[in-house]
Amino acid sequence: MKIDLFYVEGEHANVPGIARAIVATEDDAKKEAEELLAAGAHVYRQNMSVEIPLVYSHLEMEAALCVWEHLCEITVVGDQPASPAWMEYREIIGSVELRHESIEIGKWVLQVYDLLPEWYRAIGAYDWEIIPAIVSCLTPGEPFKDPKQTRDELLSSEDAETEYRRSFGWTLKARFGLDLEGAGLSDEEFVTCWYDREVAPEDQVERYAEKYNLEKV
């Protein structure tokens, strides 16, 4: 993989020594050059293209492995139901290419994961539930969706609403001794009035308790 770098060098006519800097952006190179010029230096600048080895972070490697594990589960033999779309795609491009594609999918998964609220991340295991849920938003062979669009799709799902309601109800019972039925909250009313995907269920319970002057048990 190649990256572009900028080498900036400055030398004063009457001051010994040479100032050197290697920076990664055009703006940083311009700033270095301007500072040297302001100090009275003669400036030399060169743009460089540098070959660097491809490096993946620990998180990227973990995500890629989890994606590949999930794709194997739904395209070969596993505990999860098979996916006809992914099975057909694997037959078309081959296992090696799909394994390589898992790397790029994993990097995209991390972008989506970083946008998800903590309450959603906590609803299941990272490798067996969260990553498969994110991957399920993809269509095999098509470009990745916008991460924010995918986040909104996940949080608008019936599964997300169900888990939010479950967590809300458990917290309400533990802190105030009420279940959703006892609080008079129908499913429709709960989703309409109290399901706020930007607020943790525990915090939403406190808002509910404050509104109705509930006392903790």
JSON list of C-alpha atoms in Angstrom, two decimals:
[
{"chain": "A", "resi": 1, "resn": "MET", "atom": "CA", "xyz": [0.00, 0.00, 0.00]},
{"chain": "A", "resi": 2, "resn": "LYS", "atom": "CA", "xyz": [1.29, 3.46, -0.88]},
{"chain": "A", "resi": 3, "resn": "ILE", "atom": "CA", "xyz": [0.80, 6.66, 1.11]},
{"chain": "A", "resi": 4, "resn": "ASP", "atom": "CA", "xyz": [1.74, 10.22, 0.21]},
{"chain": "A", "resi": 5, "resn": "LEU", "atom": "CA", "xyz": [4.07, 12.08, 2.57]},
{"chain": "A", "resi": 6, "resn": "PHE", "atom": "CA", "xyz": [5.59, 15.55, 2.50]},
{"chain": "A", "resi": 7, "resn": "TYR", "atom": "CA", "xyz": [9.24, 16.29, 3.31]},
{"chain": "A", "resi": 8, "resn": "VAL", "atom": "CA", "xyz": [10.06, 19.86, 4.39]},
{"chain": "A", "resi": 9, "resn": "GLU", "atom": "CA", "xyz": [13.59, 21.10, 5.06]},
{"chain": "A", "resi": 10, "resn": "GLY", "atom": "CA", "xyz": [14.76, 24.51, 6.25]},
{"chain": "A", "resi": 11, "resn": "GLU", "atom": "CA", "xyz": [18.28, 25.96, 6.53]},
{"chain": "A", "resi": 12, "resn": "HIS", "atom": "CA", "xyz": [19.42, 29.38, 7.77]},
{"chain": "A", "resi": 13, "resn": "ALA", "atom": "CA", "xyz": [22.34, 31.12, 6.11]},
{"chain": "A", "resi": 14, "resn": "ASN", "atom": "CA", "xyz": [23.90, 32.19, 9.43]},
{"chain": "A", "resi": 15, "resn": "VAL", "atom": "CA", "xyz": [22.58, 29.53, 11.83]},
{"chain": "A", "resi": 16, "resn": "PRO", "atom": "CA", "xyz": [24.12, 26.04, 11.85]},
{"chain": "A", "resi": 17, "resn": "GLY", "atom": "CA", "xyz": [21.91, 22.99, 11.52]},
{"chain": "A", "resi": 18, "resn": "ILE", "atom": "CA", "xyz": [19.04, 21.93, 9.30]},
{"chain": "A", "resi": 19, "resn": "ALA", "atom": "CA", "xyz": [15.41, 21.62, 10.38]},
{"chain": "A", "resi": 20, "resn": "ARG", "atom": "CA", "xyz": [13.64, 18.64, 8.85]},
{"chain": "A", "resi": 21, "resn": "ALA", "atom": "CA", "xyz": [10.06, 17.39, 9.07]},
{"chain": "A", "resi": 22, "resn": "ILE", "atom": "CA", "xyz": [7.98, 14.66, 7.43]},
{"chain": "A", "resi": 23, "resn": "VAL", "atom": "CA", "xyz": [4.23, 15.23, 7.60]},
{"chain": "A", "resi": 24, "resn": "ALA", "atom": "CA", "xyz": [1.18, 13.42, 6.28]},
{"chain": "A", "resi": 25, "resn": "THR", "atom": "CA", "xyz": [-0.99, 16.21, 4.86]},
{"chain": "A", "resi": 26, "resn": "GLU", "atom": "CA", "xyz": [-0.67, 19.14, 2.48]},
{"chain": "A", "resi": 27, "resn": "ASP", "atom": "CA", "xyz": [-1.90, 21.54, 5.18]},
{"chain": "A", "resi": 28, "resn": "ASP", "atom": "CA", "xyz": [0.76, 20.36, 7.65]},
{"chain": "A", "resi": 29, "resn": "ALA", "atom": "CA", "xyz": [3.47, 20.70, 4.99]},
{"chain": "A", "resi": 30, "resn": "LYS", "atom": "CA", "xyz": [2.33, 24.25, 4.22]},
{"chain": "A", "resi": 31, "resn": "LYS", "atom": "CA", "xyz": [2.33, 25.14, 7.92]},
{"chain": "A", "resi": 32, "resn": "GLU", "atom": "CA", "xyz": [5.87, 23.78, 8.42]},
{"chain": "A", "resi": 33, "resn": "ALA", "atom": "CA", "xyz": [7.14, 25.69, 5.39]},
{"chain": "A", "resi": 34, "resn": "GLU", "atom": "CA", "xyz": [5.51, 28.94, 6.48]},
{"chain": "A", "resi": 35, "resn": "GLU", "atom": "CA", "xyz": [7.00, 28.71, 9.97]},
{"chain": "A", "resi": 36, "resn": "LEU", "atom": "CA", "xyz": [10.48, 28.13, 8.55]},
{"chain": "A", "resi": 37, "resn": "LEU", "atom": "CA", "xyz": [10.10, 31.00, 6.11]},
{"chain": "A", "resi": 38, "resn": "ALA", "atom": "CA", "xyz": [8.92, 33.29, 8.89]},
{"chain": "A", "resi": 39, "resn": "ALA", "atom": "CA", "xyz": [12.09, 32.42, 10.80]},
{"chain": "A", "resi": 40, "resn": "GLY", "atom": "CA", "xyz": [14.22, 33.45, 7.82]},
{"chain": "A", "resi": 41, "resn": "ALA", "atom": "CA", "xyz": [15.12, 30.00, 6.55]},
{"chain": "A", "resi": 42, "resn": "HIS", "atom": "CA", "xyz": [15.60, 28.80, 2.99]},
{"chain": "A", "resi": 43, "resn": "VAL", "atom": "CA", "xyz": [12.98, 26.11, 2.49]},
{"chain": "A", "resi": 44, "resn": "TYR", "atom": "CA", "xyz": [13.11, 22.95, 0.43]},
{"chain": "A", "resi": 45, "resn": "ARG", "atom": "CA", "xyz": [10.07, 20.75, 0.06]},
{"chain": "A", "resi": 46, "resn": "GLN", "atom": "CA", "xyz": [9.47, 17.43, -1.66]},
{"chain": "A", "resi": 47, "resn": "ASN", "atom": "CA", "xyz": [6.40, 15.23, -2.05]},
{"chain": "A", "resi": 48, "resn": "MET", "atom": "CA", "xyz": [7.05, 11.51, -1.58]},
{"chain": "A", "resi": 49, "resn": "SER", "atom": "CA", "xyz": [5.08, 8.33, -2.26]},
{"chain": "A", "resi": 50, "resn": "VAL", "atom": "CA", "xyz": [6.06, 5.64, 0.23]},
{"chain": "A", "resi": 51, "resn": "GLU", "atom": "CA", "xyz": [5.27, 1.94, 0.10]},
{"chain": "A", "resi": 52, "resn": "ILE", "atom": "CA", "xyz": [4.19, 0.58, 3.50]},
{"chain": "A", "resi": 53, "resn": "PRO", "atom": "CA", "xyz": [3.09, -2.91, 4.50]},
{"chain": "A", "resi": 54, "resn": "LEU", "atom": "CA", "xyz": [-0.65, -3.50, 4.96]},
{"chain": "A", "resi": 55, "resn": "VAL", "atom": "CA", "xyz": [-1.38, -3.55, 8.69]},
{"chain": "A", "resi": 56, "resn": "TYR", "atom": "CA", "xyz": [-4.59, -4.41, 10.51]},
{"chain": "A", "resi": 57, "resn": "SER", "atom": "CA", "xyz": [-5.43, -3.51, 14.07]},
{"chain": "A", "resi": 58, "resn": "HIS", "atom": "CA", "xyz": [-6.41, -6.04, 16.71]},
{"chain": "A", "resi": 59, "resn": "LEU", "atom": "CA", "xyz": [-10.04, -4.90, 16.50]},
{"chain": "A", "resi": 60, "resn": "GLU", "atom": "CA", "xyz": [-10.08, -5.21, 12.71]},
{"chain": "A", "resi": 61, "resn": "MET", "atom": "CA", "xyz": [-8.67, -8.72, 12.88]},
{"chain": "A", "resi": 62, "resn": "GLU", "atom": "CA", "xyz": [-11.22, -9.75, 15.51]},
{"chain": "A", "resi": 63, "resn": "ALA", "atom": "CA", "xyz": [-14.10, -8.28, 13.51]},
{"chain": "A", "resi": 64, "resn": "ALA", "atom": "CA", "xyz": [-12.96, -10.02, 10.31]},
{"chain": "A", "resi": 65, "resn": "LEU", "atom": "CA", "xyz": [-12.73, -13.36, 12.10]},
{"chain": "A", "resi": 66, "resn": "CYS", "atom": "CA", "xyz": [-16.19, -12.93, 13.61]},
{"chain": "A", "resi": 67, "resn": "VAL", "atom": "CA", "xyz": [-17.62, -12.02, 10.20]},
{"chain": "A", "resi": 68, "resn": "TRP", "atom": "CA", "xyz": [-15.98, -15.04, 8.56]},
{"chain": "A", "resi": 69, "resn": "GLU", "atom": "CA", "xyz": [-17.23, -17.32, 11.33]},
{"chain": "A", "resi": 70, "resn": "HIS", "atom": "CA", "xyz": [-20.77, -16.01, 10.86]},
{"chain": "A", "resi": 71, "resn": "LEU", "atom": "CA", "xyz": [-20.64, -16.36, 7.08]},
{"chain": "A", "resi": 72, "resn": "CYS", "atom": "CA", "xyz": [-19.47, -19.95, 7.45]},
{"chain": "A", "resi": 73, "resn": "GLU", "atom": "CA", "xyz": [-22.36, -20.60, 9.83]},
{"chain": "A", "resi": 74, "resn": "ILE", "atom": "CA", "xyz": [-24.93, -19.42, 7.30]},
{"chain": "A", "resi": 75, "resn": "THR", "atom": "CA", "xyz": [-23.33, -20.85, 4.16]},
{"chain": "A", "resi": 76, "resn": "VAL", "atom": "CA", "xyz": [-21.99, -24.24, 5.21]},
{"chain": "A", "resi": 77, "resn": "VAL", "atom": "CA", "xyz": [-23.35, -26.20, 8.17]},
{"chain": "A", "resi": 78, "resn": "GLY", "atom": "CA", "xyz": [-24.02, -24.59, 11.51]},
{"chain": "A", "resi": 79, "resn": "ASP", "atom": "CA", "xyz": [-26.47, -23.89, 14.25]},
{"chain": "A", "resi": 80, "resn": "GLN", "atom": "CA", "xyz": [-27.86, -20.83, 12.48]},
{"chain": "A", "resi": 81, "resn": "PRO", "atom": "CA", "xyz": [-30.33, -21.09, 9.57]},
{"chain": "A", "resi": 82, "resn": "ALA", "atom": "CA", "xyz": [-28.68, -21.08, 6.17]},
{"chain": "A", "resi": 83, "resn": "SER", "atom": "CA", "xyz": [-28.88, -17.96, 4.02]},
{"chain": "A", "resi": 84, "resn": "PRO", "atom": "CA", "xyz": [-29.71, -18.79, 0.39]},
{"chain": "A", "resi": 85, "resn": "ALA", "atom": "CA", "xyz": [-28.41, -15.39, -0.77]},
{"chain": "A", "resi": 86, "resn": "TRP", "atom": "CA", "xyz": [-25.03, -15.78, 0.93]},
{"chain": "A", "resi": 87, "resn": "MET", "atom": "CA", "xyz": [-24.78, -19.43, -0.13]},
{"chain": "A", "resi": 88, "resn": "GLU", "atom": "CA", "xyz": [-25.30, -18.47, -3.76]},
{"chain": "A", "resi": 89, "resn": "TYR", "atom": "CA", "xyz": [-22.81, -15.60, -3.46]},
{"chain": "A", "resi": 90, "resn": "ARG", "atom": "CA", "xyz": [-20.20, -17.92, -1.96]},
{"chain": "A", "resi": 91, "resn": "GLU", "atom": "CA", "xyz": [-20.68, -20.38, -4.83]},
{"chain": "A", "resi": 92, "resn": "ILE", "atom": "CA", "xyz": [-20.22, -17.56, -7.35]},
{"chain": "A", "resi": 93, "resn": "ILE", "atom": "CA", "xyz": [-17.06, -15.94, -5.95]},
{"chain": "A", "resi": 94, "resn": "GLY", "atom": "CA", "xyz": [-15.58, -18.90, -4.07]},
{"chain": "A", "resi": 95, "resn": "SER", "atom": "CA", "xyz": [-14.60, -19.42, -0.45]},
{"chain": "A", "resi": 96, "resn": "VAL", "atom": "CA", "xyz": [-11.20, -17.72, -0.77]},
{"chain": "A", "resi": 97, "resn": "GLU", "atom": "CA", "xyz": [-12.67, -14.50, -2.15]},
{"chain": "A", "resi": 98, "resn": "LEU", "atom": "CA", "xyz": [-15.44, -14.50, 0.45]},
{"chain": "A", "resi": 99, "resn": "ARG", "atom": "CA", "xyz": [-12.85, -14.95, 3.20]},
{"chain": "A", "resi": 100, "resn": "HIS", "atom": "CA", "xyz": [-10.90, -12.00, 1.82]},
{"chain": "A", "resi": 101, "resn": "GLU", "atom": "CA", "xyz": [-14.10, -9.98, 1.61]},
{"chain": "A", "resi": 102, "resn": "SER", "atom": "CA", "xyz": [-14.69, -10.69, 5.29]},
{"chain": "A", "resi": 103, "resn": "ILE", "atom": "CA", "xyz": [-11.80, -8.32, 6.02]},
{"chain": "A", "resi": 104, "resn": "GLU", "atom": "CA", "xyz": [-13.54, -5.40, 4.33]},
{"chain": "A", "resi": 105, "resn": "ILE", "atom": "CA", "xyz": [-16.89, -6.35, 5.83]},
{"chain": "A", "resi": 106, "resn": "GLY", "atom": "CA", "xyz": [-15.24, -6.45, 9.26]},
{"chain": "A", "resi": 107, "resn": "LYS", "atom": "CA", "xyz": [-13.91, -2.92, 8.87]},
{"chain": "A", "resi": 108, "resn": "TRP", "atom": "CA", "xyz": [-17.36, -1.72, 7.84]},
{"chain": "A", "resi": 109, "resn": "VAL", "atom": "CA", "xyz": [-18.94, -3.59, 10.77]},
{"chain": "A", "resi": 110, "resn": "LEU", "atom": "CA", "xyz": [-16.68, -1.66, 13.16]},
{"chain": "A", "resi": 111, "resn": "GLN", "atom": "CA", "xyz": [-17.86, 1.65, 11.69]},
{"chain": "A", "resi": 112, "resn": "VAL", "atom": "CA", "xyz": [-21.45, 0.65, 12.38]},
{"chain": "A", "resi": 113, "resn": "TYR", "atom": "CA", "xyz": [-20.64, -0.76, 15.82]},
{"chain": "A", "resi": 114, "resn": "ASP", "atom": "CA", "xyz": [-18.99, 2.50, 16.90]},
{"chain": "A", "resi": 115, "resn": "LEU", "atom": "CA", "xyz": [-22.28, 4.33, 16.19]},
{"chain": "A", "resi": 116, "resn": "LEU", "atom": "CA", "xyz": [-24.46, 1.97, 18.21]},
{"chain": "A", "resi": 117, "resn": "PRO", "atom": "CA", "xyz": [-25.54, 3.03, 21.73]},
{"chain": "A", "resi": 118, "resn": "GLU", "atom": "CA", "xyz": [-24.28, 1.04, 24.69]},
{"chain": "A", "resi": 119, "resn": "TRP", "atom": "CA", "xyz": [-27.71, -0.41, 25.47]},
{"chain": "A", "resi": 120, "resn": "TYR", "atom": "CA", "xyz": [-27.85, -2.05, 22.03]},
{"chain": "A", "resi": 121, "resn": "ARG", "atom": "CA", "xyz": [-24.30, -3.38, 22.26]},
{"chain": "A", "resi": 122, "resn": "ALA", "atom": "CA", "xyz": [-25.23, -5.04, 25.56]},
{"chain": "A", "resi": 123, "resn": "ILE", "atom": "CA", "xyz": [-28.20, -7.01, 24.24]},
{"chain": "A", "resi": 124, "resn": "GLY", "atom": "CA", "xyz": [-26.13, -9.98, 23.10]},
{"chain": "A", "resi": 125, "resn": "ALA", "atom": "CA", "xyz": [-22.73, -11.49, 22.45]},
{"chain": "A", "resi": 126, "resn": "TYR", "atom": "CA", "xyz": [-20.49, -9.46, 20.15]},
{"chain": "A", "resi": 127, "resn": "ASP", "atom": "CA", "xyz": [-19.56, -12.41, 17.91]},
{"chain": "A", "resi": 128, "resn": "TRP", "atom": "CA", "xyz": [-22.79, -14.45, 17.95]},
{"chain": "A", "resi": 129, "resn": "GLU", "atom": "CA", "xyz": [-25.45, -11.74, 17.95]},
{"chain": "A", "resi": 130, "resn": "ILE", "atom": "CA", "xyz": [-24.23, -8.17, 17.37]},
{"chain": "A", "resi": 131, "resn": "ILE", "atom": "CA", "xyz": [-21.96, -8.79, 14.37]},
{"chain": "A", "resi": 132, "resn": "PRO", "atom": "CA", "xyz": [-24.49, -11.15, 12.70]},
{"chain": "A", "resi": 133, "resn": "ALA", "atom": "CA", "xyz": [-27.19, -8.49, 13.15]},
{"chain": "A", "resi": 134, "resn": "ILE", "atom": "CA", "xyz": [-25.00, -5.90, 11.44]},
{"chain": "A", "resi": 135, "resn": "VAL", "atom": "CA", "xyz": [-24.01, -8.26, 8.62]},
{"chain": "A", "resi": 136, "resn": "SER", "atom": "CA", "xyz": [-27.69, -9.09, 8.07]},
{"chain": "A", "resi": 137, "resn": "CYS", "atom": "CA", "xyz": [-28.13, -5.51, 6.83]},
{"chain": "A", "resi": 138, "resn": "LEU", "atom": "CA", "xyz": [-25.87, -6.25, 3.86]},
{"chain": "A", "resi": 139, "resn": "THR", "atom": "CA", "xyz": [-26.91, -7.59, 0.48]},
{"chain": "A", "resi": 140, "resn": "PRO", "atom": "CA", "xyz": [-24.25, -10.00, -0.84]},
{"chain": "A", "resi": 141, "resn": "GLY", "atom": "CA", "xyz": [-22.21, -8.50, -3.65]},
{"chain": "A", "resi": 142, "resn": "GLU", "atom": "CA", "xyz": [-23.62, -4.98, -3.29]},
{"chain": "A", "resi": 143, "resn": "PRO", "atom": "CA", "xyz": [-21.79, -1.89, -1.94]},
{"chain": "A", "resi": 144, "resn": "PHE", "atom": "CA", "xyz": [-21.79, -1.38, 1.81]},
{"chain": "A", "resi": 145, "resn": "LYS", "atom": "CA", "xyz": [-24.56, 0.78, 3.16]},
{"chain": "A", "resi": 146, "resn": "ASP", "atom": "CA", "xyz": [-23.83, 4.04, 4.91]},
{"chain": "A", "resi": 147, "resn": "PRO", "atom": "CA", "xyz": [-22.89, 3.13, 8.53]},
{"chain": "A", "resi": 148, "resn": "LYS", "atom": "CA", "xyz": [-25.34, 5.64, 10.00]},
{"chain": "A", "resi": 149, "resn": "GLN", "atom": "CA", "xyz": [-28.15, 4.33, 7.80]},
{"chain": "A", "resi": 150, "resn": "THR", "atom": "CA", "xyz": [-27.34, 0.81, 9.00]},
{"chain": "A", "resi": 151, "resn": "ARG", "atom": "CA", "xyz": [-27.32, 1.95, 12.63]},
{"chain": "A", "resi": 152, "resn": "ASP", "atom": "CA", "xyz": [-30.78, 3.49, 12.21]},
{"chain": "A", "resi": 153, "resn": "GLU", "atom": "CA", "xyz": [-32.02, 0.32, 10.52]},
{"chain": "A", "resi": 154, "resn": "LEU", "atom": "CA", "xyz": [-30.85, -1.83, 13.43]},
{"chain": "A", "resi": 155, "resn": "LEU", "atom": "CA", "xyz": [-32.30, 0.46, 16.10]},
{"chain": "A", "resi": 156, "resn": "SER", "atom": "CA", "xyz": [-35.63, 0.62, 14.27]},
{"chain": "A", "resi": 157, "resn": "SER", "atom": "CA", "xyz": [-35.96, -3.16, 14.14]},
{"chain": "A", "resi": 158, "resn": "GLU", "atom": "CA", "xyz": [-38.57, -5.10, 16.09]},
{"chain": "A", "resi": 159, "resn": "ASP", "atom": "CA", "xyz": [-35.80, -6.97, 17.91]},
{"chain": "A", "resi": 160, "resn": "ALA", "atom": "CA", "xyz": [-34.31, -3.70, 19.17]},
{"chain": "A", "resi": 161, "resn": "GLU", "atom": "CA", "xyz": [-37.68, -2.43, 20.38]},
{"chain": "A", "resi": 162, "resn": "THR", "atom": "CA", "xyz": [-38.39, -5.74, 22.12]},
{"chain": "A", "resi": 163, "resn": "GLU", "atom": "CA", "xyz": [-35.04, -5.72, 23.90]},
{"chain": "A", "resi": 164, "resn": "TYR", "atom": "CA", "xyz": [-35.43, -2.08, 24.91]},
{"chain": "A", "resi": 165, "resn": "ARG", "atom": "CA", "xyz": [-38.88, -2.82, 26.35]},
{"chain": "A", "resi": 166, "resn": "ARG", "atom": "CA", "xyz": [-37.53, -5.86, 28.20]},
{"chain": "A", "resi": 167, "resn": "SER", "atom": "CA", "xyz": [-34.69, -3.87, 29.73]},
{"chain": "A", "resi": 168, "resn": "PHE", "atom": "CA", "xyz": [-37.00, -0.99, 30.61]},
{"chain": "A", "resi": 169, "resn": "GLY", "atom": "CA", "xyz": [-39.45, -3.37, 32.27]},
{"chain": "A", "resi": 170, "resn": "TRP", "atom": "CA", "xyz": [-36.76, -5.19, 34.23]},
{"chain": "A", "resi": 171, "resn": "THR", "atom": "CA", "xyz": [-35.29, -1.91, 35.53]},
{"chain": "A", "resi": 172, "resn": "LEU", "atom": "CA", "xyz": [-38.73, -0.54, 36.40]},
{"chain": "A", "resi": 173, "resn": "LYS", "atom": "CA", "xyz": [-39.50, -3.70, 38.39]},
{"chain": "A", "resi": 174, "resn": "ALA", "atom": "CA", "xyz": [-36.14, -3.77, 40.16]},
{"chain": "A", "resi": 175, "resn": "ARG", "atom": "CA", "xyz": [-36.13, -0.09, 41.15]},
{"chain": "A", "resi": 176, "resn": "PHE", "atom": "CA", "xyz": [-39.80, 0.73, 41.64]},
{"chain": "A", "resi": 177, "resn": "GLY", "atom": "CA", "xyz": [-41.59, -2.60, 41.99]},
{"chain": "A", "resi": 178, "resn": "LEU", "atom": "CA", "xyz": [-43.76, -2.11, 38.89]},
{"chain": "A", "resi": 179, "resn": "ASP", "atom": "CA", "xyz": [-43.97, -4.14, 35.74]},
{"chain": "A", "resi": 180, "resn": "LEU", "atom": "CA", "xyz": [-45.14, -2.67, 32.44]},
{"chain": "A", "resi": 181, "resn": "GLU", "atom": "CA", "xyz": [-48.64, -4.02, 32.89]},
{"chain": "A", "resi": 182, "resn": "GLY", "atom": "CA", "xyz": [-48.85, -2.64, 36.41]},
{"chain": "A", "resi": 183, "resn": "ALA", "atom": "CA", "xyz": [-47.66, 0.71, 35.10]},
{"chain": "A", "resi": 184, "resn": "GLY", "atom": "CA", "xyz": [-50.47, 0.65, 32.55]},
{"chain": "A", "resi": 185, "resn": "LEU", "atom": "CA", "xyz": [-48.09, 0.76, 29.60]},
{"chain": "A", "resi": 186, "resn": "SER", "atom": "CA", "xyz": [-49.39, -1.04, 26.52]},
{"chain": "A", "resi": 187, "resn": "ASP", "atom": "CA", "xyz": [-46.88, -2.06, 23.86]},
{"chain": "A", "resi": 188, "resn": "GLU", "atom": "CA", "xyz": [-48.14, 0.66, 21.54]},
{"chain": "A", "resi": 189, "resn": "GLU", "atom": "CA", "xyz": [-47.98, 3.36, 24.19]},
{"chain": "A", "resi": 190, "resn": "PHE", "atom": "CA", "xyz": [-44.52, 2.26, 25.26]},
{"chain": "A", "resi": 191, "resn": "VAL", "atom": "CA", "xyz": [-43.09, 2.45, 21.74]},
{"chain": "A", "resi": 192, "resn": "THR", "atom": "CA", "xyz": [-44.85, 5.76, 21.05]},
{"chain": "A", "resi": 193, "resn": "CYS", "atom": "CA", "xyz": [-44.00, 7.52, 24.30]},
{"chain": "A", "resi": 194, "resn": "TRP", "atom": "CA", "xyz": [-41.01, 5.85, 25.91]},
{"chain": "A", "resi": 195, "resn": "TYR", "atom": "CA", "xyz": [-38.93, 4.09, 23.32]},
{"chain": "A", "resi": 196, "resn": "ASP", "atom": "CA", "xyz": [-36.09, 6.52, 22.67]},
{"chain": "A", "resi": 197, "resn": "ARG", "atom": "CA", "xyz": [-33.16, 4.76, 21.04]},
{"chain": "A", "resi": 198, "resn": "GLU", "atom": "CA", "xyz": [-30.83, 7.63, 21.95]},
{"chain": "A", "resi": 199, "resn": "VAL", "atom": "CA", "xyz": [-31.49, 7.18, 25.67]},
{"chain": "A", "resi": 200, "resn": "ALA", "atom": "CA", "xyz": [-30.48, 4.12, 27.69]},
{"chain": "A", "resi": 201, "resn": "PRO", "atom": "CA", "xyz": [-33.48, 2.15, 29.05]},
{"chain": "A", "resi": 202, "resn": "GLU", "atom": "CA", "xyz": [-32.24, 2.68, 32.61]},
{"chain": "A", "resi": 203, "resn": "ASP", "atom": "CA", "xyz": [-32.20, 6.46, 32.13]},
{"chain": "A", "resi": 204, "resn": "GLN", "atom": "CA", "xyz": [-35.63, 6.36, 30.52]},
{"chain": "A", "resi": 205, "resn": "VAL", "atom": "CA", "xyz": [-36.98, 4.54, 33.58]},
{"chain": "A", "resi": 206, "resn": "GLU", "atom": "CA", "xyz": [-35.73, 7.39, 35.77]},
{"chain": "A", "resi": 207, "resn": "ARG", "atom": "CA", "xyz": [-37.51, 9.89, 33.55]},
{"chain": "A", "resi": 208, "resn": "TYR", "atom": "CA", "xyz": [-40.70, 7.85, 33.79]},
{"chain": "A", "resi": 209, "resn": "ALA", "atom": "CA", "xyz": [-40.37, 7.62, 37.57]},
{"chain": "A", "resi": 210, "resn": "GLU", "atom": "CA", "xyz": [-39.78, 11.35, 37.87]},
{"chain": "A", "resi": 211, "resn": "LYS", "atom": "CA", "xyz": [-42.85, 12.14, 35.76]},
{"chain": "A", "resi": 212, "resn": "TYR", "atom": "CA", "xyz": [-45.14, 9.96, 37.90]},
{"chain": "A", "resi": 213, "resn": "ASN", "atom": "CA", "xyz": [-43.42, 10.56, 41.26]},
{"chain": "A", "resi": 214, "resn": "LEU", "atom": "CA", "xyz": [-42.56, 6.92, 41.82]},
{"chain": "A", "resi": 215, "resn": "GLU", "atom": "CA", "xyz": [-40.69, 5.87, 44.95]},
{"chain": "A", "resi": 216, "resn": "LYS", "atom": "CA", "xyz": [-37.92, 3.31, 44.87]},
{"chain": "A", "resi": 217, "resn": "VAL", "atom": "CA", "xyz": [-38.50, 0.01, 46.61]}
]
